Amino acid sequence: MSKFKRAQRIAIISRMLVENPSSVFTLSSFSKKFGAAKSTLSEDVALIADAFEKEGIGRVITKQGVLGGVYYCPHFSVDRAYEEVNNVSRMLNDPRRILPGGFLYWSDILSTPNIVNTLASIIAMEYLNSEADFVLTMETKGIPFAFAVAHLLGVPLLVARRTSKVYEGSSVSINYFSGKGSLEAMSLPKRAAKAGEKALIIDDFISDGGTALGMCTLMKEFNVHIAGMAFMLSEEPRKARHVSGDISLMTLSRSSEAPPYVQPAQWLKERRSKE
Amino acid sequence: MSKFKRAQRIAIISRMLVENPSSVFTLSSFSKKFGAAKSTLSEDVALIADAFEKEGIGRVITKQGVLGGVYYCPHFSVDRAYEEVNNVSRMLNDPRRILPGGFLYWSDILSTPNIVNTLASIIAMEYLNSEADFVLTMETKGIPFAFAVAHLLGVPLLVARRTSKVYEGSSVSINYFSGKGSLEAMSLPKRAAKAGEKALIIDDFISDGGTALGMCTLMKEFNVHIAGMAFMLSEEPRKARHVSGDISLMTLSRSSEAPPYVQPAQWLKERRSKE
């Protein structure tokens, strides 16, 4: 007989799934843990999946086959995703954020867990089927966001650094032209990635794409494929951007006449109007 | 009548609580959401709290009073905490991690979400009552760990940087002696912290405490108090460490005769043997 009541099992299973997104749990492991029949646990999981579905945030997916089991993955309805991104855009348009030179202060947004995790869920949703083996970012500002996306996809995060460190062992370095037109370096420990893997590039901001191209070049050195590139904020108009295939959640317009203006990206708006 | 069955409410409430640790949810907000009586929801919450308690990971706490409600906070049994830290120690003692010069490769550990989140839970548990207003770390390696602790405590993360950036506005900079004996700088945007707040300092590694002292000095400039200091790994013996009151999860012993050796910190061992 099970030592847990259904309601208790549901509380515990819900927590396990949500705490470990993209990790597959087998019904057998639940059965062992709770001392209940697999058929009973299958009903528990169906109940949870149904509740999450009704609520419209996050999905519980059952995977068939030998490697089968259940796992949780982030999911937002189109409207909810738009609304969340729009909220952050509005925060960024607060005139008190404008710094001398027309720069926008947003370091606080980039490291506030609730905001970062919500935006990471919307990005992770887009790359659930990308089969990325890891997330790659360039230090420093994008690290919390990239870490949150990696967590949701159940993969490790790799952080490229400006200089190689003694405690990282032998490393691969490349040079790239940064947005400011200066030649910079980026390096990653040799043992961090394996040939044939797939990288998802995540960062906070993309302007002309110099750093993003640098990350692509670095991945080429490792014979690693690019599963996608996603950013929180993208500068518009996309003049001669060095990379393509990138998505971002918000766009930033800057001109000499008007203050910087942030809004949800076009693809989010379009998707919303289609539904 | 409620549009959700008890099992469904429990799945959804469990998820909300676990996804937003340290965030207080009122019964009224649940009541509005689910269209159920507060007494019913109070029973739901008690059921969840009981299940989590039985399982021994994470607690659901009910806060009385005007600002009352329920919230989730991380909790590990002493044995479980020790076991998790011991597992990571064992991973770090893998001889393949030893680099020329006796350094230890552990960049991968520092950014693997499951490991980072587990260790962060153990640290967050120690500072649940610290009333920290934010977590502070110094770029780069400790950022994922510090972000995870900040998430669990429901506070923002502040990242001190080596140089001040135009997009961070006016900033406060200090100089400090790093472990290598060189004079380095650390800076934080002026608007990042307010006088009278409390900072919890989190980083990956502490050796002689030069960087930690730097962070304390920086906080003094902001008139911010230190709620505590915690690290993943600490170098032993603690010769003349520049700070005190710090805790760490693991210790690293290094000598010219033997390879580096990592083990769970003494306080974790002692606490375990007391139970």
Coordinates of C-alpha atoms in Angstrom, one line a residue, chain A:
Chain A
M1 CA 0.0 0.0 0.0
S2 CA 1.2 3.5 -0.7
K3 CA 2.4 5.5 2.2
F4 CA 1.2 8.7 0.5
K5 CA -2.4 9.8 -0.3
R6 CA -3.1 10.9 -3.9
A7 CA -3.1 14.6 -2.9
Q8 CA 0.3 14.2 -1.3
R9 CA 1.8 12.4 -4.2
I10 CA 0.5 15.1 -6.6
A11 CA 2.1 17.8 -4.5
I12 CA 5.5 16.0 -4.4
I13 CA 5.4 15.0 -8.1
S14 CA 4.5 18.5 -9.1
R15 CA 7.4 19.9 -7.2
M16 CA 9.9 17.4 -8.6
L17 CA 8.8 18.1 -12.2
V18 CA 8.8 21.9 -11.8
E19 CA 12.2 21.9 -10.0
N20 CA 13.8 19.8 -12.7
P21 CA 12.5 21.0 -16.0
S22 CA 13.3 18.8 -19.0
S23 CA 14.4 16.0 -16.8
V24 CA 12.6 12.7 -17.6
F25 CA 11.2 10.8 -14.6
T26 CA 10.1 7.2 -15.2
L27 CA 6.8 5.9 -13.8
S28 CA 8.9 3.1 -12.3
S29 CA 11.0 5.6 -10.3
F30 CA 7.8 7.2 -8.9
S31 CA 6.4 3.7 -8.2
K32 CA 9.4 2.8 -6.2
K33 CA 9.4 6.1 -4.3
F34 CA 5.7 6.1 -3.5
G35 CA 5.0 2.4 -3.2
A36 CA 2.0 2.8 -5.6
A37 CA 1.1 1.0 -8.8
K38 CA 2.3 2.4 -12.1
S39 CA -1.3 2.7 -13.3
T40 CA -2.2 4.8 -10.2
L41 CA 0.8 7.1 -10.8
S42 CA -0.1 7.4 -14.5
E43 CA -3.4 8.8 -13.3
D44 CA -1.6 11.2 -10.9
V45 CA 0.5 12.5 -13.7
A46 CA -2.5 12.9 -16.0
L47 CA -4.2 14.9 -13.4
I48 CA -1.2 17.2 -13.0
A49 CA -0.8 17.5 -16.8
D50 CA -4.4 18.5 -17.1
A51 CA -4.2 21.0 -14.3
F52 CA -1.1 22.7 -15.7
E53 CA -2.7 22.7 -19.2
K54 CA -5.9 24.4 -17.8
E55 CA -3.7 27.0 -16.1
G56 CA -1.7 27.7 -19.3
I57 CA 1.8 27.9 -17.8
G58 CA 4.1 24.9 -18.2
R59 CA 3.4 21.5 -19.6
V60 CA 3.8 18.0 -18.4
I61 CA 4.8 15.8 -21.3
T62 CA 4.7 12.0 -21.5
K63 CA 7.4 10.4 -23.6
Q64 CA 6.7 6.9 -24.9
G65 CA 9.3 4.2 -25.4
V66 CA 12.2 2.6 -23.7
L67 CA 13.6 6.0 -22.6
G68 CA 10.1 7.1 -21.8
G69 CA 8.7 8.9 -18.8
V70 CA 7.3 12.3 -17.9
Y71 CA 8.9 15.7 -17.8
Y72 CA 8.0 19.3 -17.3
C73 CA 8.7 22.0 -19.8
P74 CA 7.9 25.7 -19.8
H75 CA 4.9 26.9 -21.8
F76 CA 3.2 30.2 -22.0
S77 CA 0.1 31.0 -24.0
V78 CA 0.9 33.5 -26.8
D79 CA -1.1 36.2 -25.0
R80 CA 0.6 35.6 -21.7
A81 CA 4.1 35.6 -23.3
Y82 CA 3.3 38.9 -25.0
E83 CA 1.9 40.4 -21.8
E84 CA 5.0 39.4 -19.8
V85 CA 7.4 40.8 -22.5
N86 CA 5.3 44.0 -22.7
N87 CA 5.5 44.5 -19.0
V88 CA 9.3 44.4 -19.1
S89 CA 9.3 46.7 -22.1
R90 CA 7.3 49.2 -20.1
M91 CA 9.7 49.0 -17.2
L92 CA 12.6 49.7 -19.6
N93 CA 10.8 52.8 -21.0
D94 CA 10.8 54.5 -17.5
P95 CA 12.5 57.8 -18.3
R96 CA 14.6 57.5 -15.1
R97 CA 16.5 54.7 -16.8
I98 CA 18.0 57.0 -19.5
L99 CA 21.7 57.6 -18.9
P100 CA 23.9 60.3 -20.4
G101 CA 24.7 59.3 -24.0
G102 CA 21.2 57.8 -24.5
F103 CA 22.1 54.5 -22.8
L104 CA 19.5 52.5 -20.9
Y105 CA 20.1 51.3 -17.3
W106 CA 18.9 47.8 -17.1
S107 CA 21.4 45.9 -15.0
D108 CA 18.8 45.5 -12.3
I109 CA 16.3 43.8 -14.8
L110 CA 19.1 41.5 -16.0
S111 CA 19.5 40.0 -12.5
T112 CA 16.1 40.0 -10.9
P113 CA 15.2 36.3 -10.7
N114 CA 11.5 36.6 -11.3
I115 CA 11.9 38.7 -14.5
V116 CA 14.8 36.7 -15.8
N117 CA 13.1 33.3 -15.2
T118 CA 9.9 34.4 -16.9
L119 CA 11.7 35.7 -20.0
A120 CA 13.9 32.6 -20.0
S121 CA 10.8 30.5 -20.1
I122 CA 9.5 32.2 -23.2
I123 CA 12.9 31.7 -24.9
A124 CA 13.3 28.1 -23.7
M125 CA 9.9 27.3 -25.1
E126 CA 11.2 28.2 -28.6
Y127 CA 14.1 25.9 -28.3
L128 CA 12.6 22.8 -26.6
N129 CA 13.1 20.8 -29.8
S130 CA 16.5 22.2 -30.7
E131 CA 18.4 19.3 -29.2
A132 CA 20.9 21.8 -27.8
D133 CA 23.6 20.1 -25.8
F134 CA 24.5 23.3 -24.0
V135 CA 23.8 27.0 -23.7
L136 CA 26.7 29.4 -24.6
T137 CA 27.0 33.0 -23.4
M138 CA 29.7 35.6 -23.3
E139 CA 30.5 37.1 -19.9
T140 CA 29.0 39.0 -18.0
K141 CA 25.6 40.6 -18.2
G142 CA 23.8 37.7 -19.9
I143 CA 24.9 35.0 -17.5
P144 CA 21.8 34.9 -15.3
F145 CA 19.5 34.8 -18.3
A146 CA 21.6 32.2 -20.1
F147 CA 21.8 30.1 -16.8
A148 CA 18.0 30.2 -16.5
V149 CA 17.5 29.1 -20.1
A150 CA 20.0 26.3 -19.6
H151 CA 18.1 25.2 -16.4
L152 CA 14.8 25.1 -18.2
L153 CA 16.3 23.1 -21.1
G154 CA 18.1 20.7 -18.7
V155 CA 21.6 21.4 -20.2
P156 CA 24.8 22.9 -18.9
L157 CA 25.8 26.5 -19.4
L158 CA 29.2 27.4 -21.0
V159 CA 30.6 30.9 -20.4
A160 CA 33.1 32.4 -22.9
R161 CA 35.5 34.8 -21.2
R162 CA 37.5 37.7 -22.3
T163 CA 40.8 36.1 -21.1
S164 CA 41.8 32.6 -20.5
K165 CA 42.4 31.7 -16.8
V166 CA 45.0 29.3 -15.3
Y167 CA 42.3 27.4 -13.5
E168 CA 40.5 26.6 -16.8
G169 CA 43.3 24.7 -18.4
S170 CA 44.2 24.9 -22.0
S171 CA 41.7 26.9 -23.9
V172 CA 40.7 28.0 -27.4
S173 CA 40.8 31.7 -28.1
I174 CA 39.5 33.7 -31.0
N175 CA 39.5 37.4 -31.9
Y176 CA 36.4 39.3 -32.9
F177 CA 35.4 42.8 -33.7
S178 CA 33.1 44.1 -31.0
G179 CA 30.3 46.5 -31.6
K180 CA 32.6 49.4 -30.9
G181 CA 34.9 48.3 -33.7
S182 CA 37.7 47.2 -31.5
L183 CA 39.4 43.8 -31.8
E184 CA 38.6 41.7 -28.7
A185 CA 39.3 38.2 -27.6
M186 CA 37.0 35.4 -26.3
S187 CA 38.1 32.1 -24.9
L188 CA 36.7 28.8 -23.7
P189 CA 38.4 25.9 -22.0
K190 CA 39.2 23.2 -24.5
R191 CA 37.4 20.5 -22.5
A192 CA 34.2 22.5 -22.2
A193 CA 32.7 21.3 -25.5
K194 CA 32.9 18.2 -27.8
A195 CA 32.9 18.1 -31.6
G196 CA 29.5 17.4 -33.0
E197 CA 27.6 18.9 -30.1
K198 CA 24.9 21.7 -30.6
A199 CA 25.1 25.1 -28.9
L200 CA 22.3 27.4 -28.2
I201 CA 23.7 31.0 -28.0
I202 CA 22.0 33.2 -25.4
D203 CA 22.9 36.7 -24.4
D204 CA 21.2 39.8 -23.1
F205 CA 21.7 42.2 -26.0
I206 CA 22.5 42.2 -29.7
S207 CA 23.4 45.2 -31.7
D208 CA 25.5 44.7 -34.8
G209 CA 26.1 41.1 -33.8
G210 CA 29.9 41.3 -33.4
T211 CA 29.9 39.3 -30.2
A212 CA 27.4 36.8 -31.5
L213 CA 29.6 36.2 -34.6
G214 CA 32.5 35.8 -32.2
M215 CA 30.6 33.0 -30.4
C216 CA 29.8 31.3 -33.7
T217 CA 33.5 31.5 -34.7
L218 CA 34.5 30.1 -31.4
M219 CA 32.0 27.2 -31.8
K220 CA 33.4 26.5 -35.3
E221 CA 36.8 25.9 -33.6
F222 CA 35.2 23.3 -31.5
N223 CA 33.3 21.8 -34.5
V224 CA 30.1 22.5 -32.6
H225 CA 26.9 23.4 -34.5
I226 CA 24.6 26.3 -33.7
A227 CA 21.1 25.3 -32.6
G228 CA 19.9 28.9 -32.4
M229 CA 20.6 32.4 -31.1
A230 CA 18.4 34.3 -28.8
F231 CA 18.6 37.6 -27.0
M232 CA 16.6 39.6 -24.5
L233 CA 16.9 42.8 -26.4
S234 CA 17.9 43.6 -30.0
E235 CA 18.8 47.0 -31.4
E236 CA 16.7 48.1 -34.4
P237 CA 17.0 48.8 -37.2
R238 CA 19.1 45.7 -37.9
K239 CA 21.6 47.5 -40.2
A240 CA 24.3 45.2 -41.4
R241 CA 24.1 42.6 -38.7
H242 CA 26.9 40.0 -38.8
V243 CA 24.7 37.1 -38.0
S244 CA 21.2 35.8 -39.0
G245 CA 18.6 33.5 -37.6
D246 CA 18.7 35.2 -34.2
I247 CA 15.5 36.0 -32.3
S248 CA 15.0 38.5 -29.5
L249 CA 12.1 39.2 -27.1
M250 CA 12.3 43.0 -27.3
T251 CA 13.6 45.6 -29.7
L252 CA 15.3 48.9 -28.8
S253 CA 15.0 51.9 -31.1
R254 CA 17.5 54.7 -30.7
S255 CA 17.7 57.9 -32.6
S256 CA 19.3 61.3 -32.0
E257 CA 15.9 63.0 -31.8
A258 CA 14.0 60.7 -29.4
P259 CA 14.8 58.8 -26.2
P260 CA 15.5 55.1 -26.5
Y261 CA 12.2 53.1 -26.9
V262 CA 11.7 49.4 -26.1
Q263 CA 8.9 47.3 -27.3
P264 CA 8.0 43.6 -27.7
A265 CA 9.6 42.1 -30.9
Q266 CA 7.6 41.9 -34.1
W267 CA 7.3 38.1 -34.1
L268 CA 5.7 38.2 -30.7
K269 CA 3.2 40.8 -31.9
E270 CA 2.4 38.9 -35.1
R271 CA 1.9 35.6 -33.4
R272 CA -0.5 37.2 -31.0
S273 CA -2.6 38.8 -33.7
K274 CA -2.8 35.5 -35.5
E275 CA -4.4 33.6 -32.7

